[in-house]
PDB file of C-alpha atoms in Angstrom:
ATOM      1  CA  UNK C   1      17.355 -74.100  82.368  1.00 63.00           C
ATOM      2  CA  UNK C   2      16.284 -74.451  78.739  1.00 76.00           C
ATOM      3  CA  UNK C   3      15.864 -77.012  76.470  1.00 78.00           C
ATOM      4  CA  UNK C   4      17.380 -75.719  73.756  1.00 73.00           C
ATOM      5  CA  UNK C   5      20.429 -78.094  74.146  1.00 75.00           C
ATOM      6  CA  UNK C   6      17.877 -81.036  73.812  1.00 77.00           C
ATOM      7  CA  UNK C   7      16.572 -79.917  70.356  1.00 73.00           C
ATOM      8  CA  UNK C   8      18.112 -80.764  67.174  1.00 75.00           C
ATOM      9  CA  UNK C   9      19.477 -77.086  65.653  1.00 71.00           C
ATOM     10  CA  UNK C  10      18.499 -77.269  61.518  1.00 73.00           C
ATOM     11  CA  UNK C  11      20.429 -73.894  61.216  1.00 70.00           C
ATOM     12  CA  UNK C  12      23.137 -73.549  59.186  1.00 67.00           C
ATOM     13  CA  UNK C  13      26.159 -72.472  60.320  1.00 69.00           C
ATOM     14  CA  UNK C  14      28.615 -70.384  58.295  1.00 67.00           C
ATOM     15  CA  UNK C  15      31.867 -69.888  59.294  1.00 64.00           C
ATOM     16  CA  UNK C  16      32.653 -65.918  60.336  1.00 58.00           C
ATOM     17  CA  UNK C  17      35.664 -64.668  58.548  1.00 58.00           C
ATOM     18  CA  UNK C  18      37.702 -61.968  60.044  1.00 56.00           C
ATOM     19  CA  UNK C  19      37.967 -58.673  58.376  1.00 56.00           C
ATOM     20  CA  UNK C  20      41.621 -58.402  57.249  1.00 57.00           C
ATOM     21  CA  UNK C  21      42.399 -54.350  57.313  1.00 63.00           C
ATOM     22  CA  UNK C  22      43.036 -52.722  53.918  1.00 68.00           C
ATOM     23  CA  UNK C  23      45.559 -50.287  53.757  1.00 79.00           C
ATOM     24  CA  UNK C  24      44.409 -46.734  53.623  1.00 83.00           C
ATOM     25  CA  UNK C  25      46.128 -46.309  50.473  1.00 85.00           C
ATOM     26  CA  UNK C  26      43.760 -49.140  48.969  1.00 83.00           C
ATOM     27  CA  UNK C  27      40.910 -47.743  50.518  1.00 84.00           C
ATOM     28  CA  UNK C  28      41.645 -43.835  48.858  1.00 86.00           C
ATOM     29  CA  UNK C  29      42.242 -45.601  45.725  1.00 87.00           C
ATOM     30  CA  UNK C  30      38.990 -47.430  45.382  1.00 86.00           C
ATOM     31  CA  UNK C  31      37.353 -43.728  46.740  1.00 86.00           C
ATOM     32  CA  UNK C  32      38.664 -42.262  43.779  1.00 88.00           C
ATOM     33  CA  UNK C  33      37.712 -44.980  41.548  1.00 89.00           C
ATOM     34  CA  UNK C  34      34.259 -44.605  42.357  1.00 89.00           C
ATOM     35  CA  UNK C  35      34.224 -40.800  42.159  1.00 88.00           C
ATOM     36  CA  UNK C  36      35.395 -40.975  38.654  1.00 89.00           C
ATOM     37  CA  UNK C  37      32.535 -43.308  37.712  1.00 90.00           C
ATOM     38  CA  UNK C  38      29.902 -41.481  39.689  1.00 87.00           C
ATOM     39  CA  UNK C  39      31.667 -38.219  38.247  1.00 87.00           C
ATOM     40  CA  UNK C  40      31.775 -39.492  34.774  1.00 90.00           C
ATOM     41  CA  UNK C  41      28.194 -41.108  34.533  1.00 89.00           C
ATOM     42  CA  UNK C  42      26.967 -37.719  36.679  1.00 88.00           C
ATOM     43  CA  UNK C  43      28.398 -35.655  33.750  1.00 90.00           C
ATOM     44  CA  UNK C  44      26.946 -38.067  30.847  1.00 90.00           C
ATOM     45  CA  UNK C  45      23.416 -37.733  31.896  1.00 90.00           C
ATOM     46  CA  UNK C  46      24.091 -34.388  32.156  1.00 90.00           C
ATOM     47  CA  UNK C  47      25.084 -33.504  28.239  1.00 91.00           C
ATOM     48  CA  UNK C  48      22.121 -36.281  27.449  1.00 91.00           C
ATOM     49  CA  UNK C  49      19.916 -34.039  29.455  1.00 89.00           C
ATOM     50  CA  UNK C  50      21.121 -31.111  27.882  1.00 90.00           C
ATOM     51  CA  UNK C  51      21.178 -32.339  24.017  1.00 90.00           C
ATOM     52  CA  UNK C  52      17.503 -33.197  25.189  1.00 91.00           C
ATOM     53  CA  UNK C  53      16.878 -29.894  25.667  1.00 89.00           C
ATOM     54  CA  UNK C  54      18.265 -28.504  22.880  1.00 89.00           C
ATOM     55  CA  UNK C  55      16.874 -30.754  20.997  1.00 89.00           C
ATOM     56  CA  UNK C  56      13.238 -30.069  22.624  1.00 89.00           C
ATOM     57  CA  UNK C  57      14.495 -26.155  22.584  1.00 89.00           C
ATOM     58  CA  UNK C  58      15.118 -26.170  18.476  1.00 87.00           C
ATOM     59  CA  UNK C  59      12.013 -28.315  17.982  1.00 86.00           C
ATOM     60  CA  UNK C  60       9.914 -25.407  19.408  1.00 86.00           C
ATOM     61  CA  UNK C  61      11.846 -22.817  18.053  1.00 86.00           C
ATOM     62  CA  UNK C  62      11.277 -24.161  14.491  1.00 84.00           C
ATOM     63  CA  UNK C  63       7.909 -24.277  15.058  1.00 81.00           C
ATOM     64  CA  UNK C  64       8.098 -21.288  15.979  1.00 81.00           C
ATOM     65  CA  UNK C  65       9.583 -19.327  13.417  1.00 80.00           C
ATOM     66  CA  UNK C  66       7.223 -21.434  10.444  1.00 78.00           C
ATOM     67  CA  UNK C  67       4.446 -20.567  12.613  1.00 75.00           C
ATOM     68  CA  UNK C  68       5.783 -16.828  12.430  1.00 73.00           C
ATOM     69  CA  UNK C  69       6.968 -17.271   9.031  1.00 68.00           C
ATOM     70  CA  UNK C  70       3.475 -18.079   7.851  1.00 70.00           C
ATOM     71  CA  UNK C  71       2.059 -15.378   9.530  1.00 75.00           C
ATOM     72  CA  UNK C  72       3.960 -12.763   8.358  1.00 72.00           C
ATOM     73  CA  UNK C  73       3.267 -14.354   4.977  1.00 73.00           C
ATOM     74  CA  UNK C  74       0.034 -13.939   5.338  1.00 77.00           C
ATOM     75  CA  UNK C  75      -0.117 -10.537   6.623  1.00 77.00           C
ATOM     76  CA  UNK C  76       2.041  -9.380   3.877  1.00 78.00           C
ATOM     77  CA  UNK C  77      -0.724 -11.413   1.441  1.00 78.00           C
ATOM     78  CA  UNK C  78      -3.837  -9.279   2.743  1.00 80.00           C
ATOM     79  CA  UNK C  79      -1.898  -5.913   2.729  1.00 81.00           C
ATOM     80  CA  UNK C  80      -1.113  -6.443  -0.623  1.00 80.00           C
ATOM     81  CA  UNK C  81      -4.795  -7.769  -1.336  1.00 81.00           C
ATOM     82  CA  UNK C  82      -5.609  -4.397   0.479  1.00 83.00           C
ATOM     83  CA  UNK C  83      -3.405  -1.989  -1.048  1.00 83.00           C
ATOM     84  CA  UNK C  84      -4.212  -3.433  -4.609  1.00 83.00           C
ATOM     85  CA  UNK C  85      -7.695  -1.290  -5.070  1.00 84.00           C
ATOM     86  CA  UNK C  86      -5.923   1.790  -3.492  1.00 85.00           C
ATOM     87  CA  UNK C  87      -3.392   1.617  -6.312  1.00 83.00           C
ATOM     88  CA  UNK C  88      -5.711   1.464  -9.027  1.00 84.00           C
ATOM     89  CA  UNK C  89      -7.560   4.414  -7.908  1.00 84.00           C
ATOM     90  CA  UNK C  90      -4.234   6.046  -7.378  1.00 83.00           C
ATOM     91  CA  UNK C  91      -3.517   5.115 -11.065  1.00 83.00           C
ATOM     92  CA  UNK C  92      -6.513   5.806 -12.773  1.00 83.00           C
ATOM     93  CA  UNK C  93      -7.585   8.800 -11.156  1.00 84.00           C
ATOM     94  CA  UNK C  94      -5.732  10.343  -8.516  1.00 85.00           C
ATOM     95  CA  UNK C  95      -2.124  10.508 -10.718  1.00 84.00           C
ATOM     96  CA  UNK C  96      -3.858  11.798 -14.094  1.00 84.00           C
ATOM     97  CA  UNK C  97      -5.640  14.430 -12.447  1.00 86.00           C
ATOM     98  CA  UNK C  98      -2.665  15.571 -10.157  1.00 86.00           C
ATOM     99  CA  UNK C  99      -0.608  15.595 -13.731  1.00 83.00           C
ATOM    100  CA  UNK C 100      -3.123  17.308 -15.049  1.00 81.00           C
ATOM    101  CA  UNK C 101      -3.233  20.042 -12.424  1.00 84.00           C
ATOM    102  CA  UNK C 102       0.318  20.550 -12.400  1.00 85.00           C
ATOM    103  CA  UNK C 103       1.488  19.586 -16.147  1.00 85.00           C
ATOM    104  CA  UNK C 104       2.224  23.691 -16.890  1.00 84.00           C
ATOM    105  CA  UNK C 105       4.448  23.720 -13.726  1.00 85.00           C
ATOM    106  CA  UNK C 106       6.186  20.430 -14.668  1.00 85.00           C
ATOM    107  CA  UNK C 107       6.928  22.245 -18.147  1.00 86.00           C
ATOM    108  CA  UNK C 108       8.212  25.453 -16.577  1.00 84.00           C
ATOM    109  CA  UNK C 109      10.730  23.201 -14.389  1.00 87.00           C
ATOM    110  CA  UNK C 110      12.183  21.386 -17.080  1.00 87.00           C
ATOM    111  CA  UNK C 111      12.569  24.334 -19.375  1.00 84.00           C
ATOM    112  CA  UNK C 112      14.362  25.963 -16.520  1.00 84.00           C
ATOM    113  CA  UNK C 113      16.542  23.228 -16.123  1.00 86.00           C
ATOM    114  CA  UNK C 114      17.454  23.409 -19.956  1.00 85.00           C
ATOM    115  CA  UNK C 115      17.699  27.355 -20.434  1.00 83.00           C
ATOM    116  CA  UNK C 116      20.539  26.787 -17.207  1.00 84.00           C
ATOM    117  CA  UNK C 117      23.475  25.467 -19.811  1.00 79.00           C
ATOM    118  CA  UNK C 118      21.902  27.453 -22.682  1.00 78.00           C
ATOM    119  CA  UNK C 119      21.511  31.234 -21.626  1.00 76.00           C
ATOM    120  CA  UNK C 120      20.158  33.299 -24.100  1.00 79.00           C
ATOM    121  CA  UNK C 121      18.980  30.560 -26.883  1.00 85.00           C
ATOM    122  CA  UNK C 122      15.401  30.251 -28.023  1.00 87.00           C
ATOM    123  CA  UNK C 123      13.299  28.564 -26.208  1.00 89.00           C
ATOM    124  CA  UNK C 124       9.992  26.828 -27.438  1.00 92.00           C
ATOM    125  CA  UNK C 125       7.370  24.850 -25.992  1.00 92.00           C
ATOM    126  CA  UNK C 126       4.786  22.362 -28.383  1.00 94.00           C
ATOM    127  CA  UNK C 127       1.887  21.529 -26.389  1.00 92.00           C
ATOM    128  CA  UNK C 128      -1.280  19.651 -27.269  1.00 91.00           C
ATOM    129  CA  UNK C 129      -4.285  21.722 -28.707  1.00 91.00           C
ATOM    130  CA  UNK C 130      -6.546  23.846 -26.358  1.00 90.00           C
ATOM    131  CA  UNK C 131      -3.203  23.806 -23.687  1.00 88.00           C
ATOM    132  CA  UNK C 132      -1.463  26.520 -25.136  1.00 88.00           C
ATOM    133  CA  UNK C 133      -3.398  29.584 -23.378  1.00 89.00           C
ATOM    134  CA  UNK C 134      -2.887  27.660 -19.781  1.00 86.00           C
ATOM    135  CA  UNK C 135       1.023  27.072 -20.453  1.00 86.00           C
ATOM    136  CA  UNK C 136       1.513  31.133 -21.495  1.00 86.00           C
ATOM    137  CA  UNK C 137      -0.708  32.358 -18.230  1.00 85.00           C
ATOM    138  CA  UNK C 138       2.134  30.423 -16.047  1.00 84.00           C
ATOM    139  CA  UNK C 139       4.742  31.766 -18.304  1.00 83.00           C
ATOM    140  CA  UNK C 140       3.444  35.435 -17.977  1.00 78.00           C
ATOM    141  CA  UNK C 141       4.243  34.914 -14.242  1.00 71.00           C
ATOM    142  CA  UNK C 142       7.684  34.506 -15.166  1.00 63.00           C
ATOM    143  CA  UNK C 143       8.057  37.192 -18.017  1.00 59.00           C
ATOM    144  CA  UNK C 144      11.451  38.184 -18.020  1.00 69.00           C
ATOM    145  CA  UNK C 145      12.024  34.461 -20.310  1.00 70.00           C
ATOM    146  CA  UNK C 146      10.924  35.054 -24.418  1.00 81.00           C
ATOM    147  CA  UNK C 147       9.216  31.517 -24.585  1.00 87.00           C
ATOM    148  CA  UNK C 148       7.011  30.659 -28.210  1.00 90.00           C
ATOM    149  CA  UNK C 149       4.408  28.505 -27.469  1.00 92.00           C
ATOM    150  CA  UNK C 150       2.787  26.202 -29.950  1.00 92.00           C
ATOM    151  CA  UNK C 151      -0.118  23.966 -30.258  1.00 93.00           C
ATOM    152  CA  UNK C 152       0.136  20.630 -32.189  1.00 93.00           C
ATOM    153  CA  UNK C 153      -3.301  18.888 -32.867  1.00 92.00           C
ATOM    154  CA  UNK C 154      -0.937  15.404 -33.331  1.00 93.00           C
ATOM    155  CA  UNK C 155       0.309  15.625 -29.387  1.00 91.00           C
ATOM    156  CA  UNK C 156      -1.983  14.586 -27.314  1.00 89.00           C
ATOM    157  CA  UNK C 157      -3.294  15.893 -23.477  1.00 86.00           C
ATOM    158  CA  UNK C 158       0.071  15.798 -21.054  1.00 88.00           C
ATOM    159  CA  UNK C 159       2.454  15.700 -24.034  1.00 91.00           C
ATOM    160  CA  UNK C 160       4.912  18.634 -24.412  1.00 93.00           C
ATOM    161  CA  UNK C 161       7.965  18.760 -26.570  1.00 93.00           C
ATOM    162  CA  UNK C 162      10.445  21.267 -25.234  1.00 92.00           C
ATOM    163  CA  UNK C 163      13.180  22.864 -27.015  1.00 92.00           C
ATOM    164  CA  UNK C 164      15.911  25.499 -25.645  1.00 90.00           C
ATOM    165  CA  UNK C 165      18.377  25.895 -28.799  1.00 86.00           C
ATOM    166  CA  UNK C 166      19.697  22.864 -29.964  1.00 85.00           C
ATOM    167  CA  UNK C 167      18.260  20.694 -26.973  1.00 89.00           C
ATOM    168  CA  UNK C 168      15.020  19.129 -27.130  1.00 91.00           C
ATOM    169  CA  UNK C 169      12.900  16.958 -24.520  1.00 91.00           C
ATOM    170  CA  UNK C 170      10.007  15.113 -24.708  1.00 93.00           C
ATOM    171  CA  UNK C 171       7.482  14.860 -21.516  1.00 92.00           C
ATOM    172  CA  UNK C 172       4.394  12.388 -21.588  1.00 91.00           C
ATOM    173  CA  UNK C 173       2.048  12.721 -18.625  1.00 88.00           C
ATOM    174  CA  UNK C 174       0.506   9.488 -19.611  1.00 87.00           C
ATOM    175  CA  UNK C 175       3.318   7.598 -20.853  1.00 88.00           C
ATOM    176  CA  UNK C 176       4.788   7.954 -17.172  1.00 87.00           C
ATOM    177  CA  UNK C 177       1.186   7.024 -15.680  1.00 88.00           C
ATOM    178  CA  UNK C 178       1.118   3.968 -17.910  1.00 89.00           C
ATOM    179  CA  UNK C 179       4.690   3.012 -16.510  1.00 90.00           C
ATOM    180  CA  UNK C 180       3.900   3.586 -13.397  1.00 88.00           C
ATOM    181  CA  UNK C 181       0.523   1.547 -13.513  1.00 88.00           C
ATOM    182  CA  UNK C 182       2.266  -1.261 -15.525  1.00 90.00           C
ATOM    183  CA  UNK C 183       4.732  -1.471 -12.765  1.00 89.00           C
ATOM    184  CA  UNK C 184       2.106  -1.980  -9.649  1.00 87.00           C
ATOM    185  CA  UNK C 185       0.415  -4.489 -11.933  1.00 86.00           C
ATOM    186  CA  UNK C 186       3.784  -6.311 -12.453  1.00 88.00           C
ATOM    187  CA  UNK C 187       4.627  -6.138  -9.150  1.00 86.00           C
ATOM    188  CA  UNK C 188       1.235  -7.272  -7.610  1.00 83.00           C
ATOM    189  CA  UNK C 189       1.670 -10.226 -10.119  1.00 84.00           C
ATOM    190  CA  UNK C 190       4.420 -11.356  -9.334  1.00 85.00           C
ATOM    191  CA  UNK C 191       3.426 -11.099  -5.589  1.00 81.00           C
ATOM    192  CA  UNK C 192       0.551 -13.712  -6.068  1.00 80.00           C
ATOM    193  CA  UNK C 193       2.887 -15.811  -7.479  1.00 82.00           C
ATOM    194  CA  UNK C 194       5.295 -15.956  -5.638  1.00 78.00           C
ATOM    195  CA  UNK C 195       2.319 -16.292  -2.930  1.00 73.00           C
ATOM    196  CA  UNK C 196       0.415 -19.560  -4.566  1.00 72.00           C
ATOM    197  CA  UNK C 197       3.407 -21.028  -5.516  1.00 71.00           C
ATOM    198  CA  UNK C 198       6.070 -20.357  -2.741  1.00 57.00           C
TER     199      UNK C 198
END
């Protein structure tokens, strides 16, 4: 035997209740309930996750594209930078000399394209002094046109004045070199400042 039942018990004893039985109805109903909420709080943490993301996602992808942007800023910079001495060359050398070479031809064309609406009119071609001789050796390969050919001490190399009866046309080899020179200078202005100054 023990001695338990001679030893004060300090316990305390609380009263056991007996489980009343919920009705299954109840017991779907609170199921439900707590699907909804587990559903519902499931689905909020998902869009916070994802506006996280795309948040994060945009972030990088502006960084991105000013990282890009600046790049390709830059690259287009130094090309420019690059190209710059190659068009001055091109300008001051290259163009006056190919003009040069091929001023005569140039002169032919453009007389040919005026004699087309005038058939049979005169036909007469100023050109600077000491470029007459060149112009009639390219006109003597085309002989079966009467052209006069003049010199004029006022017009100066790569000038011509062309007429074909009652038209007239002026060409300036260095007029169109200075266009085109004052052009590439404009335009690599305004390059650099649209560069320094966004």
């Amino acid at each position: 035997m023990t001695i338990a039942h001679l030893l004060e018990d300090f316990g305390v004893k609380i009263p056991v209740e007996t489980v009343s039985s919920f009705s299954e109805e109840v017991i779907e109903e609170a199921k439900l309930v707590s699907f909804e909420k587990g559903y519902t709080a499931g689905w909020d943490d998902a869009i916070e996750a994802k506006d996280k993301e795309t948040t994060r996602i945009s972030a990088t992808l502006a960084g991105s594209l000013e990282d890009l942007s600046f790049t390709y800023h830059e690259a287009q910079t130094q090309l420019i930078e690059s190209l710059d001495p190659m068009f001055k060359v091109l300008t001051s050398v290259i163009l006056p000399d190919t003009m040069a070479a091929t001023f005569g031809h140039h002169i032919i064309d453009h007389l040919n394209e005026m004699a087309k609406s005038q058939i049979n009119e005169p036909m007469e071609i100023v050109v600077a002094a000491g470029e007459g001789n060149a112009v009639r050796a390219l006109l003597s390969e085309d002989s079966h046109v009467e052209v006069r050919v003049r010199e004029d001490a006022n017009l100066s190399a790569g000038q011509a004045q062309l007429r074909v009866g009652s038209s007239e046309r002026e060409l300036n080899s260095e007029a169109l070199i200075e266009s085109i020179r004052d052009s590439i200078d404009a335009f690599s202005y305004q390059f650099k400042e649209e560069s320094n100054y966004g």
